[in-house]
Amino acid sequence: MIDLHCHILCNMDDGPDCMEETVAMAMRAVDDGIHVIVATPHTLNGVYENPFDRVVRAVRQTQEILNQNKIPLKLAPGGENHFCTGLSEKILNGHGCFVNGNGRYALVEFPFHTLPVGYREALFALSMQNVVPIIVHPERSIPFQQDLELLAELVAMGCLVQLTAMSVTGEFGKRTMRCAHELLKQNLAHVIASDAHSSENRAPVLSAAMEAVADILKSNVLAKALFSDNPRRIMEGRDIAPLARITSDVRRMSFSRKIKTFLGE
Ligand SMILES: [Fe+2]
C-alpha cells in the first residue's frame, strides 16, 4: 500500500517532535503493509509554512535514517496545502507543495466548519492549468457532510477526493464514518490515506480501512485501486485508473452545465 497523506517528518508541523517518533511511525507503517509514504507536512495554513525544498531536504535526511535502521520504507516529498487567499497563484508559482513534486497533483485542505469564499474559482483555476487538486478528508468537513453535491461538483470539475482511513473505520465518529461510506458508494472517493500524526493515536495504518472498503464496495479490485493503484499513479503524475461505476447525478451533467455550475451561473 502507498500512503499519500502522512505527517511523518519531525519538527515540521503538528506531527512527530523527534526522529525517534518518526522512526516508530515508519516501523508501524511497514508492519501494516505500507511500503511508500508521501510526507505531507501542513503548509500555507497561517501556522506552518513548509516550502517544498524544505520538505525535500527533510525527506532526504529521514530516508537516510530509515535506511541506516534497515526499515524498508520509501519516502517521497509532498505537502498538505491549506486553502488560503491566492491559493491557485501560490501553487502555480511554486509556493505550495505537489505530491512527489510532480507539478500535477496537489493536496488541498479546507477548514472543517466553512467553505471559503471563492473556493470553486480557485480550484477551477488550478484545473485549467492541468493541476489536479486532491480534496483531503472532506468527510470530516461539516459543509460537505451536509451536502455531498458540493463535493460532487468539485469531482465533476476534475478534483479528486482523499478519505482518511480512520474515518472509514469509525474512529472519527459515526457522522464522519457515514459520510465516508456514502462517498465511497457514490464513487466520490479516489484515494484513502492515513493522515497519520503519530505512532499511536493517529498512526500510519491502512489495512483495517482497506478491509472495510473491500466490504463496502464488494470488490477487492476497487479497494486496491484506492489504497495502491491510484496513489501510485498520482505519485507518478499519471491519470488515475478509470472508475468502474458512475452514480452521482452531477457526474452525468454535460460539460457545459458543469462549467456553469462551477462559475455559479
Ligand atoms: Fe493532514
Tab-separated table of C-alpha atoms and ligand atoms in Angstrom:
chain	number	residue	atom	x	y	z
A	1	MET	CA	0.000	0.000	0.000
A	2	ILE	CA	1.013	3.601	-0.567
A	3	ASP	CA	0.132	6.285	1.977
A	4	LEU	CA	-0.370	9.550	0.106
A	5	HIS	CA	-1.008	11.774	3.134
A	6	CYS	CA	1.092	11.368	6.270
A	7	HIS	CA	2.720	13.769	8.741
A	8	ILE	CA	5.796	11.630	9.329
A	9	LEU	CA	8.545	14.260	9.200
A	10	CYS	CA	9.589	15.552	12.615
A	11	ASN	CA	9.619	19.182	13.702
A	12	MET	CA	7.786	20.401	10.618
A	13	ASP	CA	4.220	20.730	11.939
A	14	ASP	CA	1.931	19.057	14.495
A	15	GLY	CA	3.339	15.631	13.612
A	16	PRO	CA	6.209	13.941	15.482
A	17	ASP	CA	8.563	16.152	17.505
A	18	CYS	CA	11.619	13.876	17.368
A	19	MET	CA	13.286	11.440	14.962
A	20	GLU	CA	12.599	8.511	17.329
A	21	GLU	CA	8.864	9.051	16.866
A	22	THR	CA	9.309	9.367	13.090
A	23	VAL	CA	11.123	6.021	13.094
A	24	ALA	CA	8.382	4.488	15.256
A	25	MET	CA	5.783	5.688	12.731
A	26	ALA	CA	7.803	4.205	9.884
A	27	MET	CA	8.023	0.839	11.642
A	28	ARG	CA	4.276	0.864	12.317
A	29	ALA	CA	3.610	1.618	8.633
A	30	VAL	CA	5.839	-1.220	7.429
A	31	ASP	CA	4.184	-3.622	9.894
A	32	ASP	CA	0.842	-2.664	8.372
A	33	GLY	CA	1.951	-3.381	4.798
A	34	ILE	CA	2.728	0.179	3.686
A	35	HIS	CA	5.874	0.447	1.573
A	36	VAL	CA	5.732	4.070	0.375
A	37	ILE	CA	4.759	7.203	2.296
A	38	VAL	CA	4.396	10.658	0.797
A	39	ALA	CA	5.456	13.015	3.590
A	40	THR	CA	2.892	15.814	3.664
A	41	PRO	CA	3.515	18.467	6.331
A	42	HIS	CA	0.964	21.245	6.691
A	43	THR	CA	1.718	24.381	4.707
A	44	LEU	CA	0.047	27.685	3.780
A	45	ASN	CA	-2.228	27.454	6.836
A	46	GLY	CA	-1.050	30.559	8.659
A	47	VAL	CA	0.708	28.473	11.307
A	48	TYR	CA	3.059	26.258	9.324
A	49	GLU	CA	4.898	27.268	6.173
A	50	ASN	CA	6.833	24.391	4.657
A	51	PRO	CA	8.190	25.259	1.235
A	52	PHE	CA	8.747	22.244	-0.984
A	53	ASP	CA	12.562	22.473	-0.904
A	54	ARG	CA	12.461	22.240	2.905
A	55	VAL	CA	10.296	19.117	2.658
A	56	VAL	CA	12.708	17.596	0.129
A	57	ARG	CA	15.664	18.160	2.488
A	58	ALA	CA	13.776	16.654	5.439
A	59	VAL	CA	12.722	13.635	3.377
A	60	ARG	CA	16.330	13.051	2.301
A	61	GLN	CA	17.612	13.200	5.895
A	62	THR	CA	14.818	10.994	7.197
A	63	GLN	CA	15.263	8.442	4.420
A	64	GLU	CA	18.932	8.112	5.407
A	65	ILE	CA	17.936	7.355	8.996
A	66	LEU	CA	15.380	4.771	7.831
A	67	ASN	CA	17.990	3.152	5.584
A	68	GLN	CA	20.507	3.039	8.454
A	69	ASN	CA	17.858	1.314	10.582
A	70	LYS	CA	17.079	-1.095	7.724
A	71	ILE	CA	13.412	-0.068	7.644
A	72	PRO	CA	12.042	-0.936	4.174
A	73	LEU	CA	10.005	2.202	3.637
A	74	LYS	CA	10.407	4.683	0.796
A	75	LEU	CA	9.604	8.329	1.487
A	76	ALA	CA	8.601	10.905	-1.099
A	77	PRO	CA	8.072	14.642	-0.628
A	78	GLY	CA	4.696	16.372	-0.676
A	79	GLY	CA	2.622	18.724	1.441
A	80	GLU	CA	-0.873	19.487	2.680
A	81	ASN	CA	-1.795	22.873	1.201
A	82	HIS	CA	-4.381	24.648	3.321
A	83	PHE	CA	-6.926	26.703	1.404
A	84	CYS	CA	-5.787	30.323	1.645
A	85	THR	CA	-6.154	33.624	-0.164
A	86	GLY	CA	-4.456	33.325	-3.539
A	87	LEU	CA	-4.155	29.532	-3.273
A	88	SER	CA	-4.118	28.903	-7.014
A	89	GLU	CA	-1.445	31.555	-7.674
A	90	LYS	CA	0.653	30.265	-4.790
A	91	ILE	CA	0.530	26.699	-6.056
A	92	LEU	CA	1.064	27.667	-9.697
A	93	ASN	CA	4.003	29.907	-8.712
A	94	GLY	CA	5.744	27.161	-6.765
A	95	HIS	CA	4.881	28.302	-3.229
A	96	GLY	CA	2.754	25.239	-2.498
A	97	CYS	CA	3.652	21.558	-2.487
A	98	PHE	CA	2.820	18.998	-5.160
A	99	VAL	CA	2.606	15.258	-4.484
A	100	ASN	CA	6.099	13.915	-5.154
A	101	GLY	CA	6.917	17.315	-6.676
A	102	ASN	CA	5.230	16.207	-9.892
A	103	GLY	CA	3.572	19.517	-10.781
A	104	ARG	CA	0.255	17.783	-11.417
A	105	TYR	CA	-1.408	16.720	-8.147
A	106	ALA	CA	-1.718	18.893	-5.029
A	107	LEU	CA	-3.436	18.067	-1.724
A	108	VAL	CA	-5.856	20.826	-0.691
A	109	GLU	CA	-7.335	21.090	2.793
A	110	PHE	CA	-10.426	23.129	3.646
A	111	PRO	CA	-11.385	24.453	7.075
A	112	PHE	CA	-13.625	21.964	8.922
A	113	HIS	CA	-16.525	24.345	9.563
A	114	THR	CA	-16.890	26.502	6.447
A	115	LEU	CA	-16.133	26.547	2.757
A	116	PRO	CA	-14.113	29.668	1.977
A	117	VAL	CA	-15.397	32.324	-0.413
A	118	GLY	CA	-14.132	31.662	-3.935
A	119	TYR	CA	-13.140	28.042	-3.360
A	120	ARG	CA	-14.725	26.851	-6.614
A	121	GLU	CA	-12.987	29.512	-8.686
A	122	ALA	CA	-9.607	28.761	-7.091
A	123	LEU	CA	-9.904	25.036	-7.783
A	124	PHE	CA	-11.193	25.714	-11.286
A	125	ALA	CA	-8.193	27.983	-11.966
A	126	LEU	CA	-5.882	25.146	-10.940
A	127	SER	CA	-7.644	22.571	-13.102
A	128	MET	CA	-7.472	24.946	-16.084
A	129	GLN	CA	-3.672	24.802	-15.675
A	130	ASN	CA	-3.726	20.992	-15.656
A	131	VAL	CA	-3.242	20.833	-11.884
A	132	VAL	CA	-5.469	18.299	-10.148
A	133	PRO	CA	-6.490	19.353	-6.635
A	134	ILE	CA	-6.995	16.424	-4.266
A	135	ILE	CA	-9.525	17.446	-1.624
A	136	VAL	CA	-8.347	15.875	1.627
A	137	HIS	CA	-10.745	14.400	4.194
A	138	PRO	CA	-13.964	16.149	3.078
A	139	GLU	CA	-15.862	13.559	5.134
A	140	ARG	CA	-14.685	15.424	8.242
A	141	SER	CA	-15.931	18.782	6.955
A	142	ILE	CA	-19.384	19.919	8.086
A	143	PRO	CA	-20.407	21.651	4.803
A	144	PHE	CA	-19.604	18.534	2.778
A	145	GLN	CA	-21.275	16.263	5.354
A	146	GLN	CA	-24.421	18.341	4.982
A	147	ASP	CA	-24.406	18.420	1.176
A	148	LEU	CA	-22.454	15.834	-0.783
A	149	GLU	CA	-23.358	17.544	-4.049
A	150	LEU	CA	-20.937	20.338	-3.110
A	151	LEU	CA	-18.206	17.748	-3.347
A	152	ALA	CA	-19.699	16.057	-6.412
A	153	GLU	CA	-19.428	19.409	-8.217
A	154	LEU	CA	-15.713	19.547	-7.465
A	155	VAL	CA	-15.213	15.958	-8.621
A	156	ALA	CA	-17.089	16.698	-11.831
A	157	MET	CA	-14.709	19.638	-12.323
A	158	GLY	CA	-11.778	17.225	-12.143
A	159	CYS	CA	-10.806	17.303	-8.469
A	160	LEU	CA	-10.022	14.058	-6.698
A	161	VAL	CA	-11.025	13.107	-3.160
A	162	GLN	CA	-8.917	11.564	-0.413
A	163	LEU	CA	-10.654	9.983	2.550
A	164	THR	CA	-8.895	9.327	5.839
A	165	ALA	CA	-8.562	5.680	6.865
A	166	MET	CA	-9.725	6.332	10.445
A	167	SER	CA	-12.882	7.994	9.108
A	168	VAL	CA	-13.749	4.837	7.200
A	169	THR	CA	-13.194	2.649	10.279
A	170	GLY	CA	-15.245	4.919	12.532
A	171	GLU	CA	-12.578	6.416	14.789
A	172	PHE	CA	-13.672	9.981	13.988
A	173	GLY	CA	-17.284	9.240	14.965
A	174	LYS	CA	-20.429	7.921	13.345
A	175	ARG	CA	-21.322	11.029	11.371
A	176	THR	CA	-17.899	11.138	9.704
A	177	MET	CA	-17.951	7.397	9.070
A	178	ARG	CA	-21.399	7.549	7.464
A	179	CYS	CA	-20.229	10.364	5.203
A	180	ALA	CA	-17.073	8.433	4.216
A	181	HIS	CA	-19.087	5.314	3.390
A	182	GLU	CA	-21.592	7.301	1.350
A	183	LEU	CA	-18.788	8.939	-0.639
A	184	LEU	CA	-17.353	5.503	-1.370
A	185	LYS	CA	-20.725	4.197	-2.520
A	186	GLN	CA	-21.310	7.251	-4.709
A	187	ASN	CA	-17.909	6.818	-6.342
A	188	LEU	CA	-16.737	10.146	-4.940
A	189	ALA	CA	-13.542	8.848	-3.325
A	190	HIS	CA	-10.324	8.133	-5.188
A	191	VAL	CA	-7.626	7.624	-2.560
A	192	ILE	CA	-7.556	6.569	1.075
A	193	ALA	CA	-4.640	7.681	3.215
A	194	SER	CA	-3.755	7.684	6.896
A	195	ASP	CA	-3.230	11.418	7.600
A	196	ALA	CA	-1.174	9.999	10.473
A	197	HIS	CA	0.441	12.311	13.015
A	198	SER	CA	1.987	9.824	15.474
A	199	SER	CA	2.825	6.156	16.017
A	200	GLU	CA	-0.027	5.582	18.474
A	201	ASN	CA	-3.240	7.637	18.380
A	202	ARG	CA	-3.147	8.663	14.743
A	203	ALA	CA	-0.886	6.036	13.282
A	204	PRO	CA	0.030	5.217	9.663
A	205	VAL	CA	-2.287	2.222	9.423
A	206	LEU	CA	-4.337	1.445	6.314
A	207	SER	CA	-5.042	-2.298	6.382
A	208	ALA	CA	-8.182	-2.140	8.548
A	209	ALA	CA	-9.696	0.526	6.309
A	210	MET	CA	-8.783	-1.462	3.196
A	211	GLU	CA	-10.716	-4.454	4.543
A	212	ALA	CA	-13.679	-2.221	5.352
A	213	VAL	CA	-13.627	-0.653	1.871
A	214	ALA	CA	-13.488	-4.055	0.156
A	215	ASP	CA	-16.553	-4.997	2.186
A	216	ILE	CA	-18.443	-1.740	1.472
A	217	LEU	CA	-17.728	-1.809	-2.275
A	218	LYS	CA	-17.911	-5.617	-2.503
A	219	SER	CA	-14.707	-5.508	-4.508
A	220	ASN	CA	-11.090	-6.213	-3.662
A	221	VAL	CA	-10.090	-4.684	-7.001
A	222	LEU	CA	-11.686	-1.321	-6.202
A	223	ALA	CA	-10.202	-1.381	-2.706
A	224	LYS	CA	-6.757	-1.972	-4.189
A	225	ALA	CA	-7.301	0.960	-6.558
A	226	LEU	CA	-7.946	3.288	-3.618
A	227	PHE	CA	-5.002	2.146	-1.479
A	228	SER	CA	-2.398	1.214	-4.041
A	229	ASP	CA	-3.038	1.749	-7.775
A	230	ASN	CA	-4.425	5.284	-7.638
A	231	PRO	CA	-1.830	6.573	-5.152
A	232	ARG	CA	0.937	5.134	-7.337
A	233	ARG	CA	-0.440	6.759	-10.483
A	234	ILE	CA	-0.874	10.060	-8.639
A	235	MET	CA	2.721	9.957	-7.407
A	236	GLU	CA	3.858	9.364	-10.978
A	237	GLY	CA	1.724	12.260	-12.246
A	238	ARG	CA	-0.435	9.941	-14.363
A	239	ASP	CA	-4.216	9.774	-14.635
A	240	ILE	CA	-5.910	7.541	-12.088
A	241	ALA	CA	-7.480	4.257	-13.132
A	242	PRO	CA	-10.823	4.607	-14.929
A	243	LEU	CA	-13.576	4.321	-12.367
A	244	ALA	CA	-15.888	1.372	-12.674
A	245	ARG	CA	-19.126	2.971	-11.564
A	246	ILE	CA	-20.672	6.395	-12.062
A	247	THR	CA	-23.557	7.151	-9.744
A	248	SER	CA	-23.625	10.859	-8.949
A	249	ASP	CA	-26.140	12.978	-10.852
A	250	VAL	CA	-23.599	15.750	-11.133
A	251	ARG	CA	-21.194	13.441	-12.876
A	252	ARG	CA	-23.841	12.819	-15.522
A	253	MET	CA	-24.195	16.519	-16.331
A	254	SER	CA	-22.993	17.785	-19.680
A	255	PHE	CA	-19.632	19.523	-19.655
A	256	SER	CA	-21.094	22.973	-20.383
A	257	ARG	CA	-23.529	22.663	-17.498
A	258	LYS	CA	-20.697	21.623	-15.196
A	259	ILE	CA	-18.696	24.708	-16.125
A	260	LYS	CA	-21.712	26.940	-15.489
A	261	THR	CA	-22.220	25.281	-12.131
A	262	PHE	CA	-18.635	25.946	-11.112
A	263	LEU	CA	-18.783	29.532	-12.223
A	264	GLY	CA	-22.047	29.990	-10.329
A	265	GLU	CA	-24.003	30.922	-13.439
B	1	FE	FE	-3.061	16.086	7.186
